[in-house]
mmCIF file of C-alpha atoms in Angstrom:
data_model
loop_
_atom_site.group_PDB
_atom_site.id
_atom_site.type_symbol
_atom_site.label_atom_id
_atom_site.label_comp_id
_atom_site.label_asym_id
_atom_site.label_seq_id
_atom_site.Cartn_x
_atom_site.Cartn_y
_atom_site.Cartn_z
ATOM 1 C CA UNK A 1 3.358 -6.898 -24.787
ATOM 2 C CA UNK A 2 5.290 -5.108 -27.281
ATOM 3 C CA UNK A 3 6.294 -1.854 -24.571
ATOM 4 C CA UNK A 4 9.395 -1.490 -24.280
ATOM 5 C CA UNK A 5 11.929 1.339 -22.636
ATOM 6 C CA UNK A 6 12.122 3.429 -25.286
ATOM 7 C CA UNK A 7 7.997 3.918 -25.308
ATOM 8 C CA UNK A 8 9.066 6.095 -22.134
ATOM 9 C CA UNK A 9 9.095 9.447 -22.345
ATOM 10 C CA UNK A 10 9.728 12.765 -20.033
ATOM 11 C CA UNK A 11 7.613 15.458 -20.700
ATOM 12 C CA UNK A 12 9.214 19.481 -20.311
ATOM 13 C CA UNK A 13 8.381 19.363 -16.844
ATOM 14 C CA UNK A 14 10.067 16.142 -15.887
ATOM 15 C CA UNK A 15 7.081 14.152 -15.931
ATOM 16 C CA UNK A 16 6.929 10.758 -17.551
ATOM 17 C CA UNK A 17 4.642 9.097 -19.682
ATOM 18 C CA UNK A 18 3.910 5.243 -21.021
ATOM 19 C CA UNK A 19 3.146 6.176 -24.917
ATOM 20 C CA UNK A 20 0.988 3.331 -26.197
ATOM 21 C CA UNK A 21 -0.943 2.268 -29.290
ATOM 22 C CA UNK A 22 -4.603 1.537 -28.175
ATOM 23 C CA UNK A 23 -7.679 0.098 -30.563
ATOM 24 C CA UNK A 24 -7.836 1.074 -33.814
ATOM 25 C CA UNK A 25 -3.708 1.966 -33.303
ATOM 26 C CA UNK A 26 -5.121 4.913 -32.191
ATOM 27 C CA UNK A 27 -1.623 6.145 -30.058
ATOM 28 C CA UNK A 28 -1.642 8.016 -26.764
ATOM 29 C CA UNK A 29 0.266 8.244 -23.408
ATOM 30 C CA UNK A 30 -0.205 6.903 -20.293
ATOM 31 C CA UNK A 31 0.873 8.834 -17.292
ATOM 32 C CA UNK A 32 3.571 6.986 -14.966
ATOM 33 C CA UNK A 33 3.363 7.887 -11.785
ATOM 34 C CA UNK A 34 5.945 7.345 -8.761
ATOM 35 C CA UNK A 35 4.273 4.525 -7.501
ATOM 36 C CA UNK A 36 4.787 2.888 -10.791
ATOM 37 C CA UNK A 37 8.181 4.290 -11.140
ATOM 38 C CA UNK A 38 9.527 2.517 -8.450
ATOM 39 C CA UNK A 39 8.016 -0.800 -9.912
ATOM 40 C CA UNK A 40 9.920 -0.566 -12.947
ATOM 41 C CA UNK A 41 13.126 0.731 -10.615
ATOM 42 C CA UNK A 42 12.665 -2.325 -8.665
ATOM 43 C CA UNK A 43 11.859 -4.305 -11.686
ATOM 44 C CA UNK A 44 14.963 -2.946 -13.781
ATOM 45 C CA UNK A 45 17.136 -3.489 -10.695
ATOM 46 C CA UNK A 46 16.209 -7.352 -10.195
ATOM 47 C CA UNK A 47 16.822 -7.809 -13.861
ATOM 48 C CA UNK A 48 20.374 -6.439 -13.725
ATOM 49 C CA UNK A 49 19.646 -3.832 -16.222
ATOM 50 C CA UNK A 50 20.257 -0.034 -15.603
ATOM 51 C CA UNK A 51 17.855 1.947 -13.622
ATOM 52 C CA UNK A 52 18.895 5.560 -15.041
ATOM 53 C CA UNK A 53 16.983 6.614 -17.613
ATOM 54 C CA UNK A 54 20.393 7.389 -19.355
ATOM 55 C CA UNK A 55 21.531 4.206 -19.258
ATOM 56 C CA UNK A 56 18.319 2.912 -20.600
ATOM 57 C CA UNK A 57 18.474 0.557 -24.000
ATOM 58 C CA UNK A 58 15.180 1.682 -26.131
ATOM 59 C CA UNK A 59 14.441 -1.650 -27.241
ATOM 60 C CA UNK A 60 14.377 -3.420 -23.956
ATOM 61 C CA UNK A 61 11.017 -4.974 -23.248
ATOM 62 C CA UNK A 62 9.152 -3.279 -20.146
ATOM 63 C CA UNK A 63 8.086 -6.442 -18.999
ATOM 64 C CA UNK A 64 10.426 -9.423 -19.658
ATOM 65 C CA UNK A 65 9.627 -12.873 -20.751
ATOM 66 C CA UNK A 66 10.006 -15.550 -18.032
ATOM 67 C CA UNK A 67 13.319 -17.354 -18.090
ATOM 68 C CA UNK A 68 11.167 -20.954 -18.078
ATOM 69 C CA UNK A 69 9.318 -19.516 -21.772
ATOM 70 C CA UNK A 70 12.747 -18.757 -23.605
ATOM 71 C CA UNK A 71 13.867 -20.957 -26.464
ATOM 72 C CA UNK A 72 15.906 -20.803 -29.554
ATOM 73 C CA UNK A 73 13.707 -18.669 -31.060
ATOM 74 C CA UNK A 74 12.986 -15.926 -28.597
ATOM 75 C CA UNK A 75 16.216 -14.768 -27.148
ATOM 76 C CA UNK A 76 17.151 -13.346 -23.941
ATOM 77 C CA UNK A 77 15.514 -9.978 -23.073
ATOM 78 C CA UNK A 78 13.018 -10.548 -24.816
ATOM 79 C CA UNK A 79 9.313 -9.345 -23.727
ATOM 80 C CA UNK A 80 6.761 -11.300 -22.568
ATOM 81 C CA UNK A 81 3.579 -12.222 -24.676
ATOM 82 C CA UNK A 82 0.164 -10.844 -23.622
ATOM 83 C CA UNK A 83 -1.256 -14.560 -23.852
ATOM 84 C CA UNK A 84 1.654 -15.193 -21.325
ATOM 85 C CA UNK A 85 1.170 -12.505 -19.099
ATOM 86 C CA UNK A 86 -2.599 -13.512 -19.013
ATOM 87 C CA UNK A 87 -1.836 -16.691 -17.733
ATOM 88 C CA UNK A 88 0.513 -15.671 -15.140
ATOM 89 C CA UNK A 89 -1.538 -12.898 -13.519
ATOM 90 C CA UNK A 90 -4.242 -15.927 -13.830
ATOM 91 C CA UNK A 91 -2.403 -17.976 -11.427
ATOM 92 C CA UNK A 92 -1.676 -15.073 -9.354
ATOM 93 C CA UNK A 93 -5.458 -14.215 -9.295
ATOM 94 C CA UNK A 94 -6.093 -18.238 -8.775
ATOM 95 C CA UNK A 95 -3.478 -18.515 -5.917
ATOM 96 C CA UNK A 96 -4.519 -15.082 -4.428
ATOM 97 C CA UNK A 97 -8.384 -16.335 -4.070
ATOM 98 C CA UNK A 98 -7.572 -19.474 -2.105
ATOM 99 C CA UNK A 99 -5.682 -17.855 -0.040
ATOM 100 C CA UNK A 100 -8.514 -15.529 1.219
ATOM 101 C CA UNK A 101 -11.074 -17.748 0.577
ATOM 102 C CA UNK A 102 -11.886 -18.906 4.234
ATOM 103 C CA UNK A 103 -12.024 -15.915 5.749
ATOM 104 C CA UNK A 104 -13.688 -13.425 2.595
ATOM 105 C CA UNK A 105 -15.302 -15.920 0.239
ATOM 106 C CA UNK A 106 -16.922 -12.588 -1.687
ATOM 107 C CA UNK A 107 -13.201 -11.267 -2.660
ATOM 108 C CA UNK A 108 -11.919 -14.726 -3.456
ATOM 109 C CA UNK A 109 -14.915 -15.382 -5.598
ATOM 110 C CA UNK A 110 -13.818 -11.961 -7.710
ATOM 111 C CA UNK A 111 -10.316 -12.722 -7.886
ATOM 112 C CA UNK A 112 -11.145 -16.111 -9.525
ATOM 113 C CA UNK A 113 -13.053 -14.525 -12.579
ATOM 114 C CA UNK A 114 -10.023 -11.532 -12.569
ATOM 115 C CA UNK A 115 -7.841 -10.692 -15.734
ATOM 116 C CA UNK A 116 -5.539 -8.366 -16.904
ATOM 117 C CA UNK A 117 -8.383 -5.886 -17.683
ATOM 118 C CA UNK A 118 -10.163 -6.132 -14.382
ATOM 119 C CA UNK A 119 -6.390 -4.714 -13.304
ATOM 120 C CA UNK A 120 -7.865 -1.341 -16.067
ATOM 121 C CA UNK A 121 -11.169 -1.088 -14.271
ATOM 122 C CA UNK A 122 -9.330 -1.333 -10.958
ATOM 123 C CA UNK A 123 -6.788 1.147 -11.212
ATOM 124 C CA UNK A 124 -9.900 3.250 -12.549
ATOM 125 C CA UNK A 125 -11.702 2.853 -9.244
ATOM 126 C CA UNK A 126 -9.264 3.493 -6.926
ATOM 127 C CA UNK A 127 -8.009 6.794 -8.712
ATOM 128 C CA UNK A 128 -11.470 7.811 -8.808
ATOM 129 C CA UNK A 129 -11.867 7.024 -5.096
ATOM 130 C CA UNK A 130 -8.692 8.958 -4.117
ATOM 131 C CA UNK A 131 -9.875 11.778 -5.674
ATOM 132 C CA UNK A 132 -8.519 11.943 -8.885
ATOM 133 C CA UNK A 133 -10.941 13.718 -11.447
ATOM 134 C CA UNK A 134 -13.404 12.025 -13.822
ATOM 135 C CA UNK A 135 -11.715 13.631 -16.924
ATOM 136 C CA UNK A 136 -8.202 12.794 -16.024
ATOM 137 C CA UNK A 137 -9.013 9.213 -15.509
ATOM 138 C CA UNK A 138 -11.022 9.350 -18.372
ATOM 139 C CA UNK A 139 -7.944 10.755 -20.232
ATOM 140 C CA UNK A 140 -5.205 8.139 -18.409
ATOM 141 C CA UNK A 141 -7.646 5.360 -19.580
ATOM 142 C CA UNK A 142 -8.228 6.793 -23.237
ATOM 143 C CA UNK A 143 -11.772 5.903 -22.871
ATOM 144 C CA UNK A 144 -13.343 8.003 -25.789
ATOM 145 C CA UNK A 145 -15.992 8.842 -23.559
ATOM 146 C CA UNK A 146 -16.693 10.544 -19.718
ATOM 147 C CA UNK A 147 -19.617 8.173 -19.698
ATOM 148 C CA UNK A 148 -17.723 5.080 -20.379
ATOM 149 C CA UNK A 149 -15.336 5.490 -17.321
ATOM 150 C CA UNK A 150 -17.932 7.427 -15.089
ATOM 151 C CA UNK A 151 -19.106 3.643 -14.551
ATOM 152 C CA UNK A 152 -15.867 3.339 -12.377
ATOM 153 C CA UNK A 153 -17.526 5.921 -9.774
ATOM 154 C CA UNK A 154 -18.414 3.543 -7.347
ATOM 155 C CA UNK A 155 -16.674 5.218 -4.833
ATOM 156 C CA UNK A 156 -18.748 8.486 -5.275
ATOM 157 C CA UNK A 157 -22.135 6.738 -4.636
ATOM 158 C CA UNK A 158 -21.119 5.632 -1.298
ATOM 159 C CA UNK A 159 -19.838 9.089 -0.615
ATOM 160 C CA UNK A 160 -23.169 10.437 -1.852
ATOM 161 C CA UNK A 161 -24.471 7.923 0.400
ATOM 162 C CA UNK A 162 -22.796 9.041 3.559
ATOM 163 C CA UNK A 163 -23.416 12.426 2.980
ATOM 164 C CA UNK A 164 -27.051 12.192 2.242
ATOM 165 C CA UNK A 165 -27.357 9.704 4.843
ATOM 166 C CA UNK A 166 -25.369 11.800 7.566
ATOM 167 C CA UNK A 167 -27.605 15.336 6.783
ATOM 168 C CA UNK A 168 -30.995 12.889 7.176
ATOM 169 C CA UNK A 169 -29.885 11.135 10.331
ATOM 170 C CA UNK A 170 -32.389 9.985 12.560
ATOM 171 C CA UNK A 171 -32.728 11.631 15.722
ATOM 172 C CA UNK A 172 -31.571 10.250 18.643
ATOM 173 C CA UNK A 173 -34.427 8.937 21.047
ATOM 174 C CA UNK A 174 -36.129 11.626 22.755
ATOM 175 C CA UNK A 175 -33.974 14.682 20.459
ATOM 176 C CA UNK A 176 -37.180 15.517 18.755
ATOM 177 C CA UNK A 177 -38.764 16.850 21.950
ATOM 178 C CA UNK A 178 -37.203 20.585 20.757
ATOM 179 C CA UNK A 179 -39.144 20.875 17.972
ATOM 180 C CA UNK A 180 -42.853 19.335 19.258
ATOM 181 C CA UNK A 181 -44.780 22.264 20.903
ATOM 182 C CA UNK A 182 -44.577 22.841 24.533
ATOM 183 C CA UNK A 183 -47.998 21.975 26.741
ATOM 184 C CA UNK A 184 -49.004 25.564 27.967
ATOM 185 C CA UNK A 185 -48.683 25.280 31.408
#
């Protein structure tokens, strides 16, 4: 986890951006929206550092190293590894599932095979479900391809669903009556 402040930048219109260096150090940017600007707020805050973006030090790590992993040789402020963060947010994930397990054994069964990446394909499903288009998530994700993140779209085939399924209702009892010819009387 090599981010650190200084890999955030504001665009001409105020907008801010995660720049990162994907496979093949292929760099990009990462949109940051407020949601995630108030984590790192919050984050900053509890870490005593400044939350202006004036008062930011470039080479601070975005996500810290725990105080339990520092030692002589990795001092403080330092940034957390990416084998490290994988086995916190594996704990989390382990914690989280047993403590839905009783009552949604399905979701607790996911969270026990979730990683860091499952976070990717998550964030990728619920921007696509809230209506956020298949390029732009494509884009956010750097996916090279529309057909590599259009398998996030689950969302979309139970909308497809509903829709088809609401236009080919079946009638209520006794509805079709209307359209059966009428006994000449």
């Amino acid at each position: 986890m090599a981010a650190t402040l200084g890999d955030i930048a504001a665009d001409a219109r105020g907008m801010l951006w995660l720049e990162v260096t994907g496979k093949g150090a292929k760099p990009g940017r990462v949109a940051l929206p407020p949601l995630a600007r108030d984590a790192l707020r919050r984050a900053l805050k509890a870490r005593g550092l400044p939350v202006r973006r004036t008062r930011w030090h470039p080479a601070t790590p975005l996500v810290a190293a725990l105080d339990t992993e520092r030692s002589a040789a990795q001092p403080a402020g330092a940034g957390i590894s990416a084998a490290r963060l994988r086995q916190v947010l594996g704990g989390f994930f382990q914690a989280a599932a047993e403590s839905v397990d009783a009552r949604h054994p399905t979701l607790a069964a996911k969270l026990r095979h979730a990683s860091p990446h499952w976070l990717r394909h998550t964030h990728a499903t619920h921007a696509l479900d809230a209506g956020v288009e298949l390029v732009v998530v494509c884009d956010n994700l750097r996916n090279a391809s529309v057909a590599t993140t259009s398998t996030y779209l689950h969302g979309e085939e139970a909308k497809r669903a509903r829709q088809v399924g609401a236009a080919f209702r079946r009638p209520q009892r006794g509805s079709c009556r209307q359209y059966l010819p009428r006994p000449a009387r």
